[in-house]
Amino acid sequence: MSERKQFRAIRGTRDILPPDSALWNWFERTAREVFESFNFREIRTPIFEDTSLFARSVGEETDIVSKEMFTFPTGEASMTDVMEVVHENIEFQPIPGASQGKQASLSADEMTAAIKAASLVSLRPEATASVVRAYIERGMHALPGSQKLYYVGPMFRRERPQKGRYRQFYQIGAEVLGPSDAPAIDAEVIEMLLVLFNRVGLTRTTLYVNSIGCKECRPKYVELLRDELRKVRDRLGADSQRRIETNPLRVLDSKLPEEQEIIATLPRISDHLCDACRDHFAKLKDELNLRGIAYQENWRLVRGLDYYTRTTFEVTAEGLGSQNAVCGGGRYDGLVELLGGPPTKGIGFAIGTDRAILSIQESGNLPKLPGLDVFVAWMGTECYPAAVAIARKLRDAGFAVELPPEEMKFKKSLGLADKLGARYALILGEDEVASGTYTLKRLADAEQKKLTEGELPEQLRSG
Ligand code: AMP
């Protein structure tokens, strides 16, 4: 007996089915409308890019790059080729005292060379790197003013799946790239985000803001933080202990209850900003006040990606449990240069669509979305041509119409119309065809009217 495999969606991925997909479309459509009202325009970039693009921009030491990317070789190279390349680039050194076995040590440069030779690509874990790559490659810096771009689409991270955390998830993001780093840009980007959240009824949210300094003041603060962390090393968990050396700012992200008291005593970046950063942050807060935007300062908001400078922000929403961040963003003034472009300022954010939708669903504050308007209940094969014709006309007039492909008994037909949630059944039998009229039955209250073709659209629109 042959065993049949039951295929399932890959762990951490999921199907978005109707009617939820209508909610998703509405959310994305509203985002497009809001963003375009702020004069942002859509950019569509590929779903995979050179692995080294992400390594360089997001940062080698981040969780995203070091362990969460889906990476594969392209072109001629197979995985075996990649292993060979890695092999060729490794200098094998005997482990002192070990009788057998070899230790591979690969420097960052060697690894970069190996990856390059194998043409490794990764599914994008986020889209800012791609947008910046496109900005540089397509010479967008030569265009007038700032480039205000938005994107919509899936991202991929090999995270441990749980509620609100998936391996394929969706983001809607926006970026401003150009010559200016005026705090008004930061505030307008935040305003745009909150206008969207308001419009979709995502109102039980909190906005957190912080400044994490620039390349002048941050390194000094990071060193100070590292020194202080080394003093309390023994009282921290394994992850934080490792991060003292690799990325001390990330320790501030820790959610471990036993670390909270220690973290509260650490030096705060707000006390160590340079004059320019302090001024920028103060002006950002003025700009937010000017727009009537409520916020909370959170000195621990450092964000997990390497490229942020100065402004960082995050929005959390209710009803999501531990994964409650629905949007994260910040300024990344050095990123374009880091990726080989001209000096350029940048700021952006990414909304986690999965979580935003989840929060809207949990709130019960769902929009009324258009459904099926008309079910054409035709009877008798001689009526079928008229049914096809009226279905076409009503669809052209903008209504959603269901035309049964096979003849059905009248009762069954109306029963199905009801189950499908149609607003109206358009009854089309011998009498109607003979008199050139239609019987329109409103399913909510069974009110029935005989109408001519010309009268149908008005009645359908009226309710
Ligand atoms: P980040 O790109 O990490 O700043 O994330 C921006 C937003 O994307 C977060 O606030 C989340 O709402 C969402 N997000 C990030 N990772 C995931 C994931 N694995 N699953 C679902 N949403 C995510």
Coordinates of C-alpha atoms and ligand atoms in Angstrom, one line a residue:
M1 CA 0.0 0.0 0.0
S2 CA 1.4 3.3 -1.0
E3 CA 1.6 5.9 1.8
R4 CA 0.2 9.3 0.8
K5 CA 2.0 12.3 2.2
Q6 CA -0.2 14.9 3.7
F7 CA 1.4 18.2 2.7
R8 CA 1.4 21.0 5.2
A9 CA 2.6 24.6 5.1
I10 CA 6.2 24.9 6.3
R11 CA 6.6 25.6 10.0
G12 CA 6.4 29.4 10.6
T13 CA 4.5 30.0 7.4
R14 CA 0.7 30.2 7.0
D15 CA -2.1 30.7 4.5
I16 CA -4.2 33.8 4.6
L17 CA -7.7 32.7 3.5
P18 CA -10.9 34.6 2.8
P19 CA -12.4 36.4 4.6
D20 CA -9.1 37.4 6.4
S21 CA -7.5 38.1 3.0
A22 CA -10.0 40.9 2.5
L23 CA -8.9 42.4 5.8
W24 CA -5.3 42.2 4.7
N25 CA -6.1 43.9 1.3
W26 CA -8.0 46.6 3.1
F27 CA -5.1 47.3 5.5
E28 CA -2.6 47.4 2.7
R29 CA -4.9 49.5 0.5
T30 CA -5.4 52.0 3.4
A31 CA -1.6 52.1 3.9
R32 CA -1.1 53.0 0.3
E33 CA -3.7 55.7 0.4
V34 CA -2.3 57.3 3.6
F35 CA 1.4 57.0 2.4
E36 CA 0.5 58.5 -1.0
S37 CA -1.2 61.4 0.8
F38 CA 2.2 62.2 2.3
N39 CA 3.7 62.0 -1.2
F40 CA 5.4 58.6 -0.7
R41 CA 5.6 56.4 -3.7
E42 CA 5.9 52.6 -3.9
I43 CA 9.2 50.8 -4.6
R44 CA 9.2 47.1 -5.4
T45 CA 12.5 45.3 -4.9
P46 CA 13.5 41.7 -5.3
I47 CA 12.7 39.2 -2.6
F48 CA 16.3 38.0 -2.5
E49 CA 19.6 39.8 -2.6
D50 CA 23.3 39.1 -2.1
T51 CA 23.8 37.7 1.4
S52 CA 26.6 40.2 1.9
L53 CA 24.2 43.1 1.4
F54 CA 22.4 42.1 4.5
A55 CA 25.5 41.1 6.4
R56 CA 27.0 44.6 5.7
S57 CA 23.9 46.7 6.5
V58 CA 21.9 44.8 9.1
G59 CA 25.2 43.7 10.8
E60 CA 27.1 40.5 11.1
E61 CA 26.6 40.3 14.8
T62 CA 22.9 40.7 14.8
D63 CA 20.6 37.7 15.4
I64 CA 19.0 38.3 12.0
V65 CA 22.2 37.9 10.0
S66 CA 24.1 35.5 12.2
K67 CA 21.3 32.9 12.5
E68 CA 18.0 33.8 11.0
M69 CA 18.5 34.2 7.2
F70 CA 17.4 31.7 4.6
T71 CA 20.5 31.5 2.4
F72 CA 21.2 29.5 -0.7
P73 CA 23.7 29.6 -3.6
T74 CA 22.6 30.8 -7.1
G75 CA 23.9 30.4 -10.6
E76 CA 26.3 27.6 -11.2
A77 CA 27.2 27.1 -7.6
S78 CA 25.6 24.2 -5.7
M79 CA 25.7 23.8 -2.0
T80 CA 28.6 21.4 -2.4
D81 CA 30.5 24.1 -4.4
V82 CA 29.8 26.5 -1.5
M83 CA 31.3 24.0 1.0
E84 CA 34.3 23.7 -1.2
V85 CA 34.8 27.4 -1.4
V86 CA 34.5 27.7 2.3
H87 CA 37.0 24.8 2.6
E88 CA 39.4 26.5 0.3
N89 CA 39.2 29.7 2.3
I90 CA 39.7 28.0 5.6
E91 CA 43.1 27.6 7.0
F92 CA 43.1 24.4 9.0
Q93 CA 45.0 24.5 12.2
P94 CA 45.6 21.5 14.4
I95 CA 44.1 21.9 17.8
P96 CA 46.9 21.9 20.3
G97 CA 46.9 18.8 22.4
A98 CA 44.2 17.1 20.3
S99 CA 45.2 13.8 18.8
Q100 CA 42.9 14.1 15.8
G101 CA 40.5 16.5 14.2
K102 CA 41.1 19.9 12.8
Q103 CA 39.8 23.3 13.9
A104 CA 38.5 25.6 11.2
S105 CA 39.0 29.3 11.7
L106 CA 37.6 31.6 9.2
S107 CA 38.1 35.4 9.6
A108 CA 35.3 37.7 8.6
D109 CA 37.2 38.7 5.5
E110 CA 37.7 35.1 4.5
M111 CA 34.1 34.3 5.1
T112 CA 33.1 37.3 2.9
A113 CA 35.4 36.1 0.2
A114 CA 33.9 32.6 0.4
I115 CA 30.4 33.8 0.3
K116 CA 31.2 36.1 -2.7
A117 CA 32.7 33.3 -4.6
A118 CA 29.7 31.2 -4.1
S119 CA 27.2 33.9 -5.1
L120 CA 25.2 33.3 -2.0
V121 CA 21.9 35.0 -1.8
S122 CA 19.4 35.3 1.1
L123 CA 15.6 35.8 1.2
R124 CA 15.3 39.3 2.5
P125 CA 14.9 39.5 6.3
E126 CA 13.9 43.2 6.0
A127 CA 13.7 45.6 3.1
T128 CA 15.7 48.7 4.1
A129 CA 18.9 47.2 2.8
S130 CA 17.2 46.5 -0.6
V131 CA 15.8 50.0 -0.8
V132 CA 19.2 51.5 -0.1
R133 CA 20.9 49.2 -2.6
A134 CA 18.3 50.3 -5.2
Y135 CA 18.7 54.0 -4.3
I136 CA 22.5 53.7 -4.9
E137 CA 22.4 51.4 -7.9
R138 CA 19.7 53.5 -9.7
G139 CA 21.3 56.9 -9.0
M140 CA 18.3 58.1 -7.1
H141 CA 20.4 60.6 -5.1
A142 CA 20.5 62.7 -8.3
L143 CA 16.7 63.1 -8.2
P144 CA 15.4 66.3 -6.8
G145 CA 14.6 66.6 -3.0
S146 CA 14.3 63.6 -0.8
Q147 CA 13.2 60.2 -2.0
K148 CA 10.1 59.1 -0.1
L149 CA 9.4 55.5 -0.7
Y150 CA 7.2 52.8 0.6
Y151 CA 7.1 49.0 0.2
V152 CA 4.7 46.2 0.9
G153 CA 5.6 42.5 1.0
P154 CA 6.9 39.4 2.7
M155 CA 10.1 39.1 4.7
F156 CA 11.8 35.9 5.9
R157 CA 13.5 35.1 9.2
R158 CA 14.3 31.8 10.7
E159 CA 12.9 32.7 14.1
R160 CA 11.2 30.4 16.6
P161 CA 7.5 30.5 15.5
Q162 CA 4.9 31.6 18.0
K163 CA 1.8 33.8 18.0
G164 CA 2.7 37.0 16.1
R165 CA 6.1 35.6 15.1
Y166 CA 6.5 33.8 11.8
R167 CA 9.2 32.7 9.4
Q168 CA 7.5 34.3 6.5
F169 CA 5.8 37.5 7.7
Y170 CA 4.7 40.7 6.0
Q171 CA 5.8 44.3 6.4
I172 CA 4.7 47.6 5.1
G173 CA 7.5 50.1 5.4
A174 CA 8.5 53.5 4.4
E175 CA 11.9 55.2 3.9
V176 CA 13.0 58.8 3.4
L177 CA 16.5 59.1 1.7
G178 CA 18.1 62.4 0.9
P179 CA 20.2 65.3 1.9
S180 CA 18.3 66.4 5.0
D181 CA 18.1 65.0 8.5
A182 CA 15.7 67.6 9.8
P183 CA 13.8 66.3 12.8
A184 CA 10.6 67.4 11.0
I185 CA 11.2 64.4 8.7
D186 CA 11.4 62.0 11.6
A187 CA 8.2 63.5 13.1
E188 CA 6.3 63.4 9.8
V189 CA 7.2 59.8 9.2
I190 CA 5.9 59.0 12.7
E191 CA 2.8 61.1 12.1
M192 CA 2.2 59.2 8.8
L193 CA 2.4 55.9 10.7
L194 CA -0.1 57.0 13.3
V195 CA -2.5 58.5 10.8
L196 CA -2.6 55.0 9.2
F197 CA -3.1 53.3 12.6
N198 CA -5.9 55.7 13.4
R199 CA -7.6 55.1 10.1
V200 CA -7.6 51.3 10.5
G201 CA -8.8 51.6 14.1
L202 CA -5.5 50.5 15.7
T203 CA -5.7 53.0 18.5
R204 CA -4.8 51.1 21.6
T205 CA -1.1 51.7 20.9
T206 CA 1.9 53.3 22.6
L207 CA 4.7 55.1 20.7
Y208 CA 8.1 54.9 22.3
V209 CA 11.0 57.1 21.1
N210 CA 14.7 57.3 21.8
S211 CA 17.9 58.6 20.4
I212 CA 20.9 56.3 20.2
G213 CA 23.4 58.9 19.2
C214 CA 25.7 59.1 16.2
K215 CA 29.1 57.9 15.2
E216 CA 30.6 60.7 17.3
C217 CA 28.9 59.9 20.6
R218 CA 27.6 56.4 20.4
P219 CA 31.0 54.5 20.4
K220 CA 32.0 56.3 23.6
Y221 CA 28.7 55.4 25.2
V222 CA 29.0 51.8 24.0
E223 CA 32.4 51.5 25.6
L224 CA 31.2 52.9 28.8
L225 CA 28.2 50.5 28.8
R226 CA 30.6 47.6 28.1
D227 CA 32.8 48.6 31.0
E228 CA 29.8 48.8 33.3
L229 CA 28.4 45.5 32.0
R230 CA 31.7 43.7 32.6
K231 CA 31.4 44.7 36.2
V232 CA 28.0 42.9 36.5
R233 CA 28.8 40.1 34.1
D234 CA 28.3 37.3 36.6
R235 CA 24.8 38.4 37.3
L236 CA 23.7 38.3 33.7
G237 CA 22.4 35.4 31.6
A238 CA 24.4 33.7 28.9
D239 CA 23.0 35.8 26.0
S240 CA 23.7 39.0 27.7
Q241 CA 27.2 37.9 28.7
R242 CA 28.0 37.2 25.1
R243 CA 26.5 40.5 24.0
I244 CA 28.8 42.4 26.3
E245 CA 31.5 41.7 23.8
T246 CA 29.6 41.5 20.5
N247 CA 26.8 44.1 20.8
P248 CA 26.4 45.6 24.3
L249 CA 23.5 47.8 23.3
R250 CA 21.4 44.6 22.7
V251 CA 21.7 43.8 26.4
L252 CA 19.3 46.7 27.0
D253 CA 16.7 44.8 24.9
S254 CA 16.7 41.9 27.4
K255 CA 13.3 40.8 28.6
L256 CA 14.7 38.4 31.3
P257 CA 13.0 39.3 34.6
E258 CA 16.2 38.7 36.6
E259 CA 18.2 41.1 34.5
Q260 CA 15.8 44.1 34.8
E261 CA 17.1 45.4 38.1
I262 CA 20.7 45.4 36.9
I263 CA 19.8 47.0 33.6
A264 CA 18.0 49.8 35.4
T265 CA 21.3 50.9 37.0
L266 CA 23.3 51.1 33.7
P267 CA 24.3 54.4 32.2
R268 CA 21.7 55.9 29.9
I269 CA 22.5 57.1 26.4
S270 CA 20.5 60.3 26.9
D271 CA 23.1 61.4 29.4
H272 CA 25.9 60.8 26.9
L273 CA 24.6 62.3 23.6
C274 CA 26.8 64.8 21.8
D275 CA 25.4 68.4 21.5
A276 CA 24.2 67.8 17.9
C277 CA 22.3 64.6 18.8
R278 CA 20.8 66.1 22.0
D279 CA 19.6 69.0 19.9
H280 CA 18.2 66.7 17.2
F281 CA 16.3 64.7 19.8
A282 CA 14.9 67.8 21.5
K283 CA 13.7 69.1 18.2
L284 CA 12.1 65.8 17.3
K285 CA 10.1 66.0 20.6
D286 CA 9.0 69.6 19.7
E287 CA 7.9 68.4 16.3
L288 CA 5.9 65.6 17.8
N289 CA 4.3 68.0 20.2
L290 CA 3.5 70.3 17.4
R291 CA 1.6 67.5 15.7
G292 CA -0.2 66.5 19.0
I293 CA 1.5 63.1 19.0
A294 CA 1.7 61.4 22.4
Y295 CA 4.9 59.5 23.0
Q296 CA 6.9 57.9 25.8
E297 CA 10.7 58.2 26.0
N298 CA 12.3 54.8 26.4
W299 CA 16.1 54.9 26.9
R300 CA 16.4 51.2 26.4
L301 CA 14.9 51.3 22.9
V302 CA 18.0 50.4 20.9
R303 CA 16.6 48.2 18.1
G304 CA 18.3 45.1 17.0
L305 CA 19.9 46.3 13.8
D306 CA 23.3 47.9 13.5
Y307 CA 22.5 50.7 11.1
Y308 CA 20.4 52.9 13.3
T309 CA 21.6 56.4 14.4
R310 CA 19.9 59.0 16.5
T311 CA 16.1 58.6 16.4
T312 CA 14.7 55.1 17.1
F313 CA 11.0 54.4 17.7
E314 CA 8.6 51.6 18.2
V315 CA 4.9 51.2 18.5
T316 CA 3.3 48.5 20.6
A317 CA -0.3 47.4 20.5
E318 CA -2.6 45.6 22.8
G319 CA -3.9 42.1 22.4
L320 CA -0.6 40.6 21.1
G321 CA 1.0 39.0 24.2
S322 CA 4.8 39.1 24.2
Q323 CA 5.2 39.9 20.6
N324 CA 3.5 43.3 20.9
A325 CA 5.7 45.5 18.7
V326 CA 3.7 46.4 15.6
C327 CA 6.2 48.8 14.1
G328 CA 9.8 49.6 14.5
G329 CA 11.9 52.3 12.9
G330 CA 14.7 54.8 13.1
R331 CA 17.2 56.9 11.4
Y332 CA 20.2 55.4 9.5
D333 CA 22.3 58.3 8.4
G334 CA 25.4 56.3 7.6
L335 CA 23.9 53.4 5.8
V336 CA 24.0 54.7 2.2
E337 CA 27.7 55.4 2.5
L338 CA 28.4 52.1 4.2
L339 CA 26.9 50.4 1.1
G340 CA 29.0 52.5 -1.2
G341 CA 26.8 55.4 -2.0
P342 CA 27.2 59.2 -1.5
P343 CA 26.7 60.9 1.8
T344 CA 22.9 60.6 2.4
K345 CA 20.6 60.8 5.4
G346 CA 17.9 58.2 5.9
I347 CA 15.0 57.3 8.1
G348 CA 12.3 54.7 7.9
F349 CA 10.0 52.2 9.7
A350 CA 8.5 48.8 9.1
I351 CA 5.0 47.8 10.3
G352 CA 4.5 44.1 11.0
T353 CA 1.3 43.5 9.0
D354 CA 0.6 40.1 10.7
R355 CA 0.6 41.7 14.1
A356 CA -1.3 44.8 13.1
I357 CA -4.1 42.6 11.6
L358 CA -4.0 40.4 14.7
S359 CA -4.4 43.4 17.0
I360 CA -7.3 44.7 14.9
Q361 CA -9.0 41.3 15.0
E362 CA -8.5 41.0 18.8
S363 CA -10.0 44.4 19.3
G364 CA -13.1 43.3 17.5
N365 CA -13.1 46.7 15.8
L366 CA -13.4 45.3 12.3
P367 CA -14.3 47.3 9.3
K368 CA -17.4 46.5 7.2
L369 CA -15.9 45.2 4.0
P370 CA -17.8 44.7 0.7
G371 CA -18.9 41.2 0.1
L372 CA -21.1 39.5 -2.4
D373 CA -23.8 41.8 -3.8
V374 CA -25.9 39.6 -6.0
F375 CA -26.5 36.0 -6.5
V376 CA -28.1 35.3 -9.9
A377 CA -30.8 32.6 -9.2
W378 CA -31.6 31.6 -12.7
M379 CA -34.0 28.7 -13.5
G380 CA -34.5 26.9 -16.9
T381 CA -31.8 26.6 -19.5
E382 CA -33.7 29.1 -21.7
C383 CA -33.0 31.8 -19.1
Y384 CA -29.2 31.1 -18.9
P385 CA -28.2 33.5 -21.7
A386 CA -30.0 36.3 -20.0
A387 CA -28.4 35.4 -16.7
V388 CA -24.9 35.5 -18.3
A389 CA -25.7 38.9 -19.8
I390 CA -27.1 40.5 -16.6
A391 CA -24.1 39.1 -14.6
R392 CA -21.7 40.8 -17.0
K393 CA -23.6 44.1 -16.9
L394 CA -23.8 44.2 -13.1
R395 CA -20.1 43.3 -12.8
D396 CA -19.3 46.1 -15.2
A397 CA -21.3 48.4 -13.0
G398 CA -19.0 47.5 -10.1
F399 CA -21.0 44.9 -8.2
A400 CA -19.8 41.5 -7.0
V401 CA -21.9 38.9 -8.7
E402 CA -22.1 35.1 -8.3
L403 CA -23.5 33.2 -11.3
P404 CA -24.1 29.5 -10.6
P405 CA -22.5 27.5 -13.4
E406 CA -25.2 24.8 -13.4
E407 CA -28.9 25.0 -13.1
M408 CA -30.2 24.6 -9.5
K409 CA -33.6 24.1 -7.9
F410 CA -35.1 27.5 -6.8
K411 CA -35.0 26.7 -3.1
K412 CA -31.5 25.3 -3.2
S413 CA -30.4 28.4 -5.2
L414 CA -31.8 30.8 -2.6
G415 CA -30.3 28.7 0.2
L416 CA -26.9 28.9 -1.3
A417 CA -27.3 32.7 -1.9
D418 CA -28.0 33.0 1.8
K419 CA -25.0 30.9 2.9
L420 CA -22.7 32.8 0.7
G421 CA -23.8 36.0 2.4
A422 CA -25.2 37.6 -0.7
R423 CA -27.1 40.9 -0.1
Y424 CA -29.5 40.2 -3.0
A425 CA -30.8 37.3 -5.0
L426 CA -31.7 38.2 -8.6
I427 CA -34.4 35.9 -9.6
L428 CA -34.5 35.1 -13.3
G429 CA -37.1 32.6 -14.6
E430 CA -39.3 32.3 -17.6
D431 CA -41.7 35.0 -16.5
E432 CA -38.9 37.5 -16.0
V433 CA -37.3 36.8 -19.4
A434 CA -40.7 37.1 -21.1
S435 CA -41.5 40.5 -19.4
G436 CA -37.9 41.8 -19.6
T437 CA -37.8 42.4 -15.8
Y438 CA -36.0 41.0 -12.9
T439 CA -37.1 40.0 -9.4
L440 CA -34.7 41.4 -6.8
K441 CA -35.0 39.8 -3.4
R442 CA -33.2 41.4 -0.4
L443 CA -32.1 38.5 1.6
A444 CA -31.9 40.3 5.0
D445 CA -35.7 41.0 5.1
A446 CA -37.0 39.0 2.1
E447 CA -38.3 42.2 0.5
Q448 CA -38.9 41.6 -3.2
K449 CA -39.2 44.0 -6.1
K450 CA -39.8 43.7 -9.8
L451 CA -37.3 46.0 -11.6
T452 CA -36.1 46.7 -15.1
E453 CA -32.5 46.4 -16.0
G454 CA -32.1 50.2 -15.7
E455 CA -33.5 50.3 -12.2
L456 CA -31.2 47.5 -10.8
P457 CA -28.0 49.4 -10.1
E458 CA -29.8 52.1 -8.1
Q459 CA -31.6 49.6 -5.9
L460 CA -28.4 47.6 -5.4
R461 CA -26.6 50.7 -4.3
S462 CA -29.3 51.9 -1.9
G463 CA -28.7 49.0 0.5
Ligands
AMP1 P1 12.2 44.9 12.6 O1 12.4 44.8 11.1 O2 12.8 43.8 13.3 O3 12.4 46.2 13.1 O4 10.6 44.6 12.7 C1 9.6 45.6 12.4 C2 8.3 45.0 12.7 O5 8.1 43.8 11.9 C3 8.1 44.5 14.1 O6 7.7 45.5 15.0 C4 7.1 43.4 14.0 O7 5.8 43.9 14.0 C5 7.4 42.8 12.6 N1 8.1 41.5 12.7 C6 9.4 41.4 12.8 N2 9.8 40.1 12.8 C7 8.6 39.4 12.7 C8 8.3 38.0 12.7 N3 9.2 37.0 12.7 N4 6.9 37.7 12.5 C9 6.0 38.6 12.5 N5 6.3 39.9 12.5 C10 7.6 40.3 12.6

